[in-house]
PDB file of C-alpha atoms in Angstrom:
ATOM      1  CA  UNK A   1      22.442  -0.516   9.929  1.00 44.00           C
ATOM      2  CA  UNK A   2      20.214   0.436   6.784  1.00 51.00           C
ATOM      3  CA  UNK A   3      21.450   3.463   4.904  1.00 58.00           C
ATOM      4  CA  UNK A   4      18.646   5.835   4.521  1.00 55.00           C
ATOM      5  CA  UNK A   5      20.955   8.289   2.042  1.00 60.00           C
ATOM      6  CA  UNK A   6      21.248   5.865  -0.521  1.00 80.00           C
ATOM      7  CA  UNK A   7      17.234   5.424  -0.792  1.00 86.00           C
ATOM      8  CA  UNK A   8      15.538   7.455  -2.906  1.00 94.00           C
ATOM      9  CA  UNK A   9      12.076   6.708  -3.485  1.00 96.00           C
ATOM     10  CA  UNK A  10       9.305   7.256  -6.389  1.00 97.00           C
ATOM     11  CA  UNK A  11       5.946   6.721  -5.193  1.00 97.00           C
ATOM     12  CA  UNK A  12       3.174   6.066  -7.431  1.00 96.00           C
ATOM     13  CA  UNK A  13      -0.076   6.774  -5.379  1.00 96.00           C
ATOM     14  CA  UNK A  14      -4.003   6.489  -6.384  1.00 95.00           C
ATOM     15  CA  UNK A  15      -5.320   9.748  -5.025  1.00 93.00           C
ATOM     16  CA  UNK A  16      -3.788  13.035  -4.983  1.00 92.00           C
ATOM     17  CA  UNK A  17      -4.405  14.184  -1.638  1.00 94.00           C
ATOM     18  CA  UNK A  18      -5.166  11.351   1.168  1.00 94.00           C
ATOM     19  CA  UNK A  19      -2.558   8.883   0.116  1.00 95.00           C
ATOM     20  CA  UNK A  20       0.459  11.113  -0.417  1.00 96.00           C
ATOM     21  CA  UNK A  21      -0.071  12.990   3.505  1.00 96.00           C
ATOM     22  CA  UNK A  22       0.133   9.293   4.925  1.00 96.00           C
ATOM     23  CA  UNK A  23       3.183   8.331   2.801  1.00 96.00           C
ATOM     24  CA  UNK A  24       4.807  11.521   3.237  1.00 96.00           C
ATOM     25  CA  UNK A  25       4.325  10.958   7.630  1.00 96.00           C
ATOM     26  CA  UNK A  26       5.592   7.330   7.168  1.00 95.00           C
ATOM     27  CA  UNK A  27       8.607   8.190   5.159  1.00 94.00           C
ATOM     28  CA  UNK A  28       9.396  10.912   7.645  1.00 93.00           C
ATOM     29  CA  UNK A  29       8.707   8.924  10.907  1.00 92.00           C
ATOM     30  CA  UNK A  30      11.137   6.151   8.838  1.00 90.00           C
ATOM     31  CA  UNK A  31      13.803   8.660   8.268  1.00 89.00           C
ATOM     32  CA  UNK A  32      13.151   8.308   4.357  1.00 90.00           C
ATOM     33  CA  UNK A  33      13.442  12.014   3.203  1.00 87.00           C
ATOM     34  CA  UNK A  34      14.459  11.400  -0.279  1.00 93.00           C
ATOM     35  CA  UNK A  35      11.102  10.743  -2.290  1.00 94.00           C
ATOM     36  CA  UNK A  36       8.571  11.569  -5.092  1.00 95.00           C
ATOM     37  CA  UNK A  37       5.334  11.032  -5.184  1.00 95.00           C
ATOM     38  CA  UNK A  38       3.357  11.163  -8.220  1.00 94.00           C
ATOM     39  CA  UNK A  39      -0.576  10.916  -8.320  1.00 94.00           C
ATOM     40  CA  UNK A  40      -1.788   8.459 -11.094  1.00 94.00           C
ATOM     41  CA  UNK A  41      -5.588   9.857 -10.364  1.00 92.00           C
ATOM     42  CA  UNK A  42      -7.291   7.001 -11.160  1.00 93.00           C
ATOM     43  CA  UNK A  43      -7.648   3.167  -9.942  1.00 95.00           C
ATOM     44  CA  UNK A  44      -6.115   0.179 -10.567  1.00 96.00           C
ATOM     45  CA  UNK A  45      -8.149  -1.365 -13.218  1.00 96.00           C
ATOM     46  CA  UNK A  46      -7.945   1.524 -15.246  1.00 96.00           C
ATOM     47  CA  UNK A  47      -3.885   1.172 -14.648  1.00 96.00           C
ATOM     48  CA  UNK A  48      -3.889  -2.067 -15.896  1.00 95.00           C
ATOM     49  CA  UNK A  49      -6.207  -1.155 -18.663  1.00 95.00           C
ATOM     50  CA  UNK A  50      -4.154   1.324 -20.115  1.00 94.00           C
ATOM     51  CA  UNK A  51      -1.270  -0.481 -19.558  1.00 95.00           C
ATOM     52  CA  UNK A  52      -2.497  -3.544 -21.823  1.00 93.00           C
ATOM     53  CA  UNK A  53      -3.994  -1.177 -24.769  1.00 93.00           C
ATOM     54  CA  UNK A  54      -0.315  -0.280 -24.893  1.00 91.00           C
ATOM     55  CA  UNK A  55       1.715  -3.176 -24.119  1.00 91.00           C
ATOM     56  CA  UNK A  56      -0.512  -5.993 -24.773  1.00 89.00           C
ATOM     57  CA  UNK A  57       1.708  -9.289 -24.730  1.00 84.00           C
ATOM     58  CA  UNK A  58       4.518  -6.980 -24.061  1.00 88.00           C
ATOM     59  CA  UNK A  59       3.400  -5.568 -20.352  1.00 88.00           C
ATOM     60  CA  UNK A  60       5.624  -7.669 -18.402  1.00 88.00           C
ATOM     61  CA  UNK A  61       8.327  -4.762 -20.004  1.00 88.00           C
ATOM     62  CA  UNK A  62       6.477  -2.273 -19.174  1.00 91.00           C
ATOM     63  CA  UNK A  63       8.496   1.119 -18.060  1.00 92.00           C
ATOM     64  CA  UNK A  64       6.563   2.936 -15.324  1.00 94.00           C
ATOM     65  CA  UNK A  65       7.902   6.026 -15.270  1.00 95.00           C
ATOM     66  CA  UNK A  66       7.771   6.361 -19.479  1.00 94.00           C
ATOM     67  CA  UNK A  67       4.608   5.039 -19.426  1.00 94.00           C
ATOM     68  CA  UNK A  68       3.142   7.974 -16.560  1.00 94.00           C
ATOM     69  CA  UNK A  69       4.832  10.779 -18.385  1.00 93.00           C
ATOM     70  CA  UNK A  70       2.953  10.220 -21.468  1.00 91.00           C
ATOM     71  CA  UNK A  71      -0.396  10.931 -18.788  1.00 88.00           C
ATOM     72  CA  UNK A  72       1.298  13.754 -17.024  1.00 88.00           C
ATOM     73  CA  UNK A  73       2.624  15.876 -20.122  1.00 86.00           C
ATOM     74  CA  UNK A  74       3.211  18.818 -17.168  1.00 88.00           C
ATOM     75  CA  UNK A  75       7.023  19.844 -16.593  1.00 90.00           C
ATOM     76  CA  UNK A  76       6.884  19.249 -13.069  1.00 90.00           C
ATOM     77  CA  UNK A  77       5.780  15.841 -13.275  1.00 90.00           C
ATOM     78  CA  UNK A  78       8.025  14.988 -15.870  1.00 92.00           C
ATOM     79  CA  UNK A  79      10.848  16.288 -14.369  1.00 94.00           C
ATOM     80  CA  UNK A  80       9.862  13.784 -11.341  1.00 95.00           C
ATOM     81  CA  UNK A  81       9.135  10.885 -13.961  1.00 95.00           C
ATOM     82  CA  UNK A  82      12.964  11.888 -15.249  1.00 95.00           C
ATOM     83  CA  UNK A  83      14.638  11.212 -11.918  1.00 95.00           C
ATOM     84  CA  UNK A  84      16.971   7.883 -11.137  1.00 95.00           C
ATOM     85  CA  UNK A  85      15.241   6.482  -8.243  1.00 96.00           C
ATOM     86  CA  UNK A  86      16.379   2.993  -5.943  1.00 95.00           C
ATOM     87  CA  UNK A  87      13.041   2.193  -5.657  1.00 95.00           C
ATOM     88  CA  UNK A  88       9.572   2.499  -6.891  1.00 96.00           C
ATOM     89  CA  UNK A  89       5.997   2.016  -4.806  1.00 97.00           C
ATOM     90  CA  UNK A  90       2.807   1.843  -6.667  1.00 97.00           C
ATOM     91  CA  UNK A  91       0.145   2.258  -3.667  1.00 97.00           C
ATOM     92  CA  UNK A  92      -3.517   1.516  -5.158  1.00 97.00           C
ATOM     93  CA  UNK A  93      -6.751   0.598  -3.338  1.00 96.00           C
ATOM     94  CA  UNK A  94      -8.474  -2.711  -4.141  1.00 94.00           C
ATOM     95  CA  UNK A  95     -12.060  -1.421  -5.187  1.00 90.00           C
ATOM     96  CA  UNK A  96     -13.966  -4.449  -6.015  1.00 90.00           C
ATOM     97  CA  UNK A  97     -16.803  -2.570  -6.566  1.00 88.00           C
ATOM     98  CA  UNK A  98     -15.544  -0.810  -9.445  1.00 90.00           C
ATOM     99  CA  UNK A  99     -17.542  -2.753 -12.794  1.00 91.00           C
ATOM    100  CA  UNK A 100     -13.974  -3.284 -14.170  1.00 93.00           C
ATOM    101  CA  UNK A 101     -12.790  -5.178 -11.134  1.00 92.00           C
ATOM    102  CA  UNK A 102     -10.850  -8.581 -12.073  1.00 92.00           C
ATOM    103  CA  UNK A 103      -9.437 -10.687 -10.032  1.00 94.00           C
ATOM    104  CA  UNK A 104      -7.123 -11.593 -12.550  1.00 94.00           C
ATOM    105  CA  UNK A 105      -6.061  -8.181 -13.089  1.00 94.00           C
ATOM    106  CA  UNK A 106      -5.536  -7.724  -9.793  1.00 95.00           C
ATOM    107  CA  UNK A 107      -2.987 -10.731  -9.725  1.00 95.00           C
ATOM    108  CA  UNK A 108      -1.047  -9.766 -13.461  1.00 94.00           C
ATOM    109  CA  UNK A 109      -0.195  -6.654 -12.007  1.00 95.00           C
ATOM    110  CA  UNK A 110       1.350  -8.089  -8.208  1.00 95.00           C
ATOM    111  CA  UNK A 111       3.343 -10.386 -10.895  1.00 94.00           C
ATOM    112  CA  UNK A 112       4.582  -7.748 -12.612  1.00 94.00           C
ATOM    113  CA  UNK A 113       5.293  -5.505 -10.044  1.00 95.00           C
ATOM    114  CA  UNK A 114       7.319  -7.271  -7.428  1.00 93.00           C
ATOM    115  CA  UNK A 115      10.619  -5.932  -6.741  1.00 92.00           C
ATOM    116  CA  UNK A 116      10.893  -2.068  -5.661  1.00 92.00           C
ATOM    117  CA  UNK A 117      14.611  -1.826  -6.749  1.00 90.00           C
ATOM    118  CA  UNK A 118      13.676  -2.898 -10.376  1.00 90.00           C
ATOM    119  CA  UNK A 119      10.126  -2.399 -12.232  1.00 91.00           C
ATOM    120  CA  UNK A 120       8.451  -1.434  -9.220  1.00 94.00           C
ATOM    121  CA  UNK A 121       6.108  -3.464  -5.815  1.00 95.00           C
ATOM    122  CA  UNK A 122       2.597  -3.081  -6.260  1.00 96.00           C
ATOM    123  CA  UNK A 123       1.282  -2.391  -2.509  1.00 96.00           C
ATOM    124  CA  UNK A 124      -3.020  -3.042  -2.273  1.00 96.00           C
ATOM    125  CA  UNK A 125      -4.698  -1.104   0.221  1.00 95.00           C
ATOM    126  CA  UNK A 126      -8.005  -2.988   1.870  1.00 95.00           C
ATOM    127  CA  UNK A 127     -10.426  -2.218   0.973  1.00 93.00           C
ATOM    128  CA  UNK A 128      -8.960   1.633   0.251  1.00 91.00           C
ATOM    129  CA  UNK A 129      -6.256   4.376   1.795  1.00 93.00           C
ATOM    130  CA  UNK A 130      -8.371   4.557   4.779  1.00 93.00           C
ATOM    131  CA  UNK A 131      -7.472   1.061   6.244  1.00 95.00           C
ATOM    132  CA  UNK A 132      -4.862   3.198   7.566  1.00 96.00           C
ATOM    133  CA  UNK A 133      -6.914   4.284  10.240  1.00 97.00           C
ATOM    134  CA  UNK A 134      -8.954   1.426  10.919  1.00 96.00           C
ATOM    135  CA  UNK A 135      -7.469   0.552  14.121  1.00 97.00           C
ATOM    136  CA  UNK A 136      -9.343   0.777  17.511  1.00 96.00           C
ATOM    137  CA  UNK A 137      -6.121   0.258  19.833  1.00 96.00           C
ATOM    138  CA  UNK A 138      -2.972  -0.257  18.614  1.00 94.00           C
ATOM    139  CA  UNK A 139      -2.012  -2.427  22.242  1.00 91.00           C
ATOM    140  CA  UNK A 140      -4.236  -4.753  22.148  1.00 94.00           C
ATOM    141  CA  UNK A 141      -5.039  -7.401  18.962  1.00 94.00           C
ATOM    142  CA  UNK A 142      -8.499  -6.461  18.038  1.00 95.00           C
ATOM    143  CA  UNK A 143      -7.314  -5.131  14.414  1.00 96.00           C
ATOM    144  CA  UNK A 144      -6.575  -9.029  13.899  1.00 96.00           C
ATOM    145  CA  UNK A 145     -10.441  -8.977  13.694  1.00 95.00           C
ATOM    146  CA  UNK A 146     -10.962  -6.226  11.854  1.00 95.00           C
ATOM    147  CA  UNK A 147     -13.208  -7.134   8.895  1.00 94.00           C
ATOM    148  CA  UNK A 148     -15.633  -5.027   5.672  1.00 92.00           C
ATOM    149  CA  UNK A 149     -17.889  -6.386   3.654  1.00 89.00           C
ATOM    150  CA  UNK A 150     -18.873  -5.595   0.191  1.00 85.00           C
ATOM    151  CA  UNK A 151     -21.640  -3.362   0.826  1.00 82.00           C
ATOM    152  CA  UNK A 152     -20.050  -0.967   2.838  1.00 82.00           C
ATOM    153  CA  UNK A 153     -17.533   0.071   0.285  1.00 82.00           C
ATOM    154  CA  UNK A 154     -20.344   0.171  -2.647  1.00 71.00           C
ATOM    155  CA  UNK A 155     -21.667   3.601  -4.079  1.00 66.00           C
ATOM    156  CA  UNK A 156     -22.805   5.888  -1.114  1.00 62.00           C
ATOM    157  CA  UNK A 157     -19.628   3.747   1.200  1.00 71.00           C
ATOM    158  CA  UNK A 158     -20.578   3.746   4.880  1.00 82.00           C
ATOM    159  CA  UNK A 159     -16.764   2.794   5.393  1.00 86.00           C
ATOM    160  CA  UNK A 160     -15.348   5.536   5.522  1.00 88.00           C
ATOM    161  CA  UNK A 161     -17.810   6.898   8.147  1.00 89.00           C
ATOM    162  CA  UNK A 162     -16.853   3.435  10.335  1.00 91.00           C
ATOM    163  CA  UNK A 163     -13.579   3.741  10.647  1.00 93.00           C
ATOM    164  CA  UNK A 164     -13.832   7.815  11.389  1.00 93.00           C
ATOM    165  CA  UNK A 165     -16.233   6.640  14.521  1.00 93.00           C
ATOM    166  CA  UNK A 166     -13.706   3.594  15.448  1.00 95.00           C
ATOM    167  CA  UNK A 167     -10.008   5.059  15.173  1.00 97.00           C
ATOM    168  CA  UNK A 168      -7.512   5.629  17.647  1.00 96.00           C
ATOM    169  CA  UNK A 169      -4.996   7.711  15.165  1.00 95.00           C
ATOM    170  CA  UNK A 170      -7.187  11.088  15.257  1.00 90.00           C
ATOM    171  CA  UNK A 171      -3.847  13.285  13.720  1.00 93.00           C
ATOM    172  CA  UNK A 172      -1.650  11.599  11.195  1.00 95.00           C
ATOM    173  CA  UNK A 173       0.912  14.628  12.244  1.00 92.00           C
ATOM    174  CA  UNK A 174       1.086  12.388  15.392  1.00 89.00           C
ATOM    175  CA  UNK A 175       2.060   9.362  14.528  1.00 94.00           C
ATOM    176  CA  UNK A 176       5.109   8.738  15.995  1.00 92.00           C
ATOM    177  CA  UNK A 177       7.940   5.714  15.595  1.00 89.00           C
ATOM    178  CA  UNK A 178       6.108   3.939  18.360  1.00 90.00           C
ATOM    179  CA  UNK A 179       2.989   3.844  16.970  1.00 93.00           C
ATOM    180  CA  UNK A 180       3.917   3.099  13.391  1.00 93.00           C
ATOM    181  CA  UNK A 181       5.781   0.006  14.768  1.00 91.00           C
ATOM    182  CA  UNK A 182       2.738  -1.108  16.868  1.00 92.00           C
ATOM    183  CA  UNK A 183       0.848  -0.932  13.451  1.00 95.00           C
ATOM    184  CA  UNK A 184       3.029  -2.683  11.497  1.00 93.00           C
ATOM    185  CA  UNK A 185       3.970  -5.110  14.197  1.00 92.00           C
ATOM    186  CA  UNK A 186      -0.494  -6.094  14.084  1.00 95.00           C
ATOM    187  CA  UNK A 187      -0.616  -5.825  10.626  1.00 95.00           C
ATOM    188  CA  UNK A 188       2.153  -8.867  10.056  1.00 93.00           C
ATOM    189  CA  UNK A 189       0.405 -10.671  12.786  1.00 92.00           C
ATOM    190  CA  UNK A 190      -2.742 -10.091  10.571  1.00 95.00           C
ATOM    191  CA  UNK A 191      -0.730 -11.055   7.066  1.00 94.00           C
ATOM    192  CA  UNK A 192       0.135 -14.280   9.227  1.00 91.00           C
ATOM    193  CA  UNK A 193      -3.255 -15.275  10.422  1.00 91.00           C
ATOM    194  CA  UNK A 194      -4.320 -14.129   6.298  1.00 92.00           C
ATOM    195  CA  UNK A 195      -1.585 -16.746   4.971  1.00 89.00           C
ATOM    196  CA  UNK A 196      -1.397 -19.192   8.012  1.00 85.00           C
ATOM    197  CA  UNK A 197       2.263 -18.510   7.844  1.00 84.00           C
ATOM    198  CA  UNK A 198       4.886 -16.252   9.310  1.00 83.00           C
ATOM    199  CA  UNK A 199       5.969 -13.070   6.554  1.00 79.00           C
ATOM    200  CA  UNK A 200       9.273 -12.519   6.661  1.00 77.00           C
ATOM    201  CA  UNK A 201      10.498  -9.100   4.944  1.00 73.00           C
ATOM    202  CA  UNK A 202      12.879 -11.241   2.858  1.00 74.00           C
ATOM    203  CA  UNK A 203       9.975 -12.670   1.292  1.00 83.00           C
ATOM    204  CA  UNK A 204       7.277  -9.747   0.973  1.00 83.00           C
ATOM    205  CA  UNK A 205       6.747  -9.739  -2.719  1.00 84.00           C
ATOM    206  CA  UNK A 206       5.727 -13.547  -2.186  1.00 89.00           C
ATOM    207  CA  UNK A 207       3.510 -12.717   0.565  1.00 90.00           C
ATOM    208  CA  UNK A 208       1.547  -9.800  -0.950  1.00 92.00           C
ATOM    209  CA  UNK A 209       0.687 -12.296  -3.797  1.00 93.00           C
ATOM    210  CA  UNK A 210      -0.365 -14.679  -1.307  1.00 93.00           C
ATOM    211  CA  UNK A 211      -2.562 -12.280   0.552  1.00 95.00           C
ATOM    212  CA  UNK A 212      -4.213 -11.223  -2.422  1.00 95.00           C
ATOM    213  CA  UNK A 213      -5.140 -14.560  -3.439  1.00 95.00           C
ATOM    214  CA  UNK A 214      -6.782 -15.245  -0.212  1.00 94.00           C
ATOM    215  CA  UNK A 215      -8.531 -11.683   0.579  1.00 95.00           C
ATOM    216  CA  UNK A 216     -10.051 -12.589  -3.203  1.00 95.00           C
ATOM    217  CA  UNK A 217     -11.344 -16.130  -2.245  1.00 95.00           C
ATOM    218  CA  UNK A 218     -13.031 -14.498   0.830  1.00 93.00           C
ATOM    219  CA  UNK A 219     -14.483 -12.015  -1.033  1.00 93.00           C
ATOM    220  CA  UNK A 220     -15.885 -14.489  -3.646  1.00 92.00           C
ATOM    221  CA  UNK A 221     -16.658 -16.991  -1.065  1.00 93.00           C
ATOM    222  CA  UNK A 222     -18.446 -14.911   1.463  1.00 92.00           C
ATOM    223  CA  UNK A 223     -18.554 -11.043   0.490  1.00 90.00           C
ATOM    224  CA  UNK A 224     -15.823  -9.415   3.012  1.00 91.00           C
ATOM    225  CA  UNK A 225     -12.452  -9.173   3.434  1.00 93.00           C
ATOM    226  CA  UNK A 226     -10.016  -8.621   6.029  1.00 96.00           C
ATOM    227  CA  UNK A 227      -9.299  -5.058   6.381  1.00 96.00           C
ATOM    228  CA  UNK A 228      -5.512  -4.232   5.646  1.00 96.00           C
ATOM    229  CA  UNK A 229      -2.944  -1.360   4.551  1.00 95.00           C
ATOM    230  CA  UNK A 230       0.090  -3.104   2.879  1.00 94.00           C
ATOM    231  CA  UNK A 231       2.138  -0.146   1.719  1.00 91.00           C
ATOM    232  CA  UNK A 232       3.242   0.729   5.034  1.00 90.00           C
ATOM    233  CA  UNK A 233       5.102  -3.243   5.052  1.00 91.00           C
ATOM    234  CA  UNK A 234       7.762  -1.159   3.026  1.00 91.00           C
ATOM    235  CA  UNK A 235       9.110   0.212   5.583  1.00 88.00           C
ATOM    236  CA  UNK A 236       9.191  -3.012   7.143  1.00 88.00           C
ATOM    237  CA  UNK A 237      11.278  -4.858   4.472  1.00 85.00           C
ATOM    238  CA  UNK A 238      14.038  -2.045   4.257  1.00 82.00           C
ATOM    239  CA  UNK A 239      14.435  -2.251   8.311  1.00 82.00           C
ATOM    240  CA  UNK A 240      12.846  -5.333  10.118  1.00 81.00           C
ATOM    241  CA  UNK A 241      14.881  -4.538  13.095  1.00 78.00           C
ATOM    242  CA  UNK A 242      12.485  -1.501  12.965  1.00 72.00           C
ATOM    243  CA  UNK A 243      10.267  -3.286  15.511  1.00 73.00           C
ATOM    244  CA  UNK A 244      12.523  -2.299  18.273  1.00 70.00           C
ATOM    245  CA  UNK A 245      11.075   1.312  18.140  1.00 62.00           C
ATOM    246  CA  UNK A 246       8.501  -0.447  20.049  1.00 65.00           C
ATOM    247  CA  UNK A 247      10.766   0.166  22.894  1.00 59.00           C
ATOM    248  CA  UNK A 248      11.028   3.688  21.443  1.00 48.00           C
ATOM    249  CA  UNK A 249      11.129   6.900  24.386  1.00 44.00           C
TER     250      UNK A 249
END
C-alpha cells in the first residue's frame, strides 16, 4: 500500500492558472494533499534557455528550486522554493510553434529531468494543458485516435476551440477516481500504440523519452501529433494498482 504522508510534492507548472486547477483535482482525487505548485510563466524553450546562459556545460547539475528563486525574488515563492520536497514535477506544454522550438532541446531537458525523487521528471503536455480534456468518451477507445496538426495550434489556435466542442469532462470539480483511472488507463494504451510497446510505471522516465522521440518524428514527418497529457502518468507510477478504481462505487 503506497504511503501518501510521506509524499510531498513541488510542482513546477507552465501557466499560472489552467495547469495548477488540473494538478491540484488530480492530486486530490489521488489522495496527494501535500504539494506546491509554483508557476514558471513562461515555456519550455525559454526554460531551457535560461537554464544554459547559466549553466552552460554545467546544466546536467542544475538545482531547480535555486535556479526558480532567483526568477521569483517574492517571499512567498521563496519560502515554497525553500521547502524539502520527495519529489519534483515540471509540467510544460510542447509548443512547436514557438520560433525557439528545438527538438533537441526538447530531448536535453527529458535527459536531465528524469527521476522525480532527485533533480526532478519533466512531464510534456500535447500539444498544451488542454489535452486534458480532449477526450470524447472515456469508455470507449476513440482517444487512441485522437490526433492535431500543426496548424491548429499556430497563432490564432483553433485547438482550443476543438476540444471545448468535443469533451466529455465539462467540470474538472467532477472528476472523480473513476474517471481519472479511465483516462489514464487510455492514455497508456495510447503511450503503447505511440512506442509499440507496453509502459510499465517502473520504467516511465524511459518511456516519456521514447514518446517524445516519436511524437517529434511525426511532427517532422507529417505535421501532427498524437494528442496526449503525460503529467497525469504520475500518479500512475506512485500507484499502478490505481487502475482498480475502475471498479470504483
Amino acid at each position: 500500500m503506497v504511503n501518501l504522508m510521506r509524499k510531498k510534492i513541488l510542482a513546477i507548472v507552465e501557466g499560472e492558472k489552467k495547469e495548477p486547477e488540473i494538478l491540484r483535482r488530480v492530486l486530490d482525487v489521488s489522495g496527494l494533499k501535500q504539494r506546491e505548485i509554483v508557476p514558471y510563466k513562461a515555456n519550455i524553450y525559454d526554460l531551457y534557455d535560461r537554464l544554459y546562459s547559466e549553466y552552460g556545460d554545467t546544466i546536467d547539475d542544475v538545482d531547480i528550486q535555486e535556479f526558480l528563486k532567483e526568477i521569483h525574488p517574492d517571499p512567498e515563492s521563496q519560502d515554497i522554493l525553500d521547502g524539502n520536497y520527495t519529489d519534483i514535477l515540471l509540467i510544460f506544454d510542447f509548443d512547436p510553434q514557438d520560433n525557439r522550438y528545438s527538438a533537441g532541446k526538447l530531448i536535453r531537458l527529458l535527459e536531465i529531468f528524469n527521476e522525480s525523487t532527485q533533480m526532478g521528471r519533466l512531464y510534456i503536455n500535447y500539444p498544451m494543458v488542454e489535452s486534458f480534456y480532449h477526450f470524447r468518451s472515456l469508455e470507449d477507445d476513440s482517444f487512441l485516435k485522437e490526433m492535431f496538426n500543426l496548424a491548429e495550434i499556430s497563432p490564432g489556435s483553433t485547438y482550443k476551440e476543438r476540444v471545448n466542442r468535443l469533451t466529455c469532462i465539462h467540470q474538472l470539480r467532477d472528476v472523480t477516481k473513476k474517471e481519472l483511472a479511465y483516462m489514464i488507463r487510455l492514455i497508456l494504451k495510447k503511450v503503447n500504440r505511440i512506442c509499440e510497446r507496453e509502459c510499465k510505471a517502473a520504467e516511465l522516465a524511459d518511456t516519456l523519452q521514447d514518446v517524445a522521440d516519436c511524437q517529434i518524428q511525426r511532427l517532422s514527418a507529417q505535421q501532427s501529433m498524437y494528442v496526449l497529457n503525460t503529467c497525469i502518468l504520475y500518479v500512475y507510477e506512485y500507484n499502478p494498482r490505481m487502475l482498480d478504481w475502475l471498479d470504483y462505487r
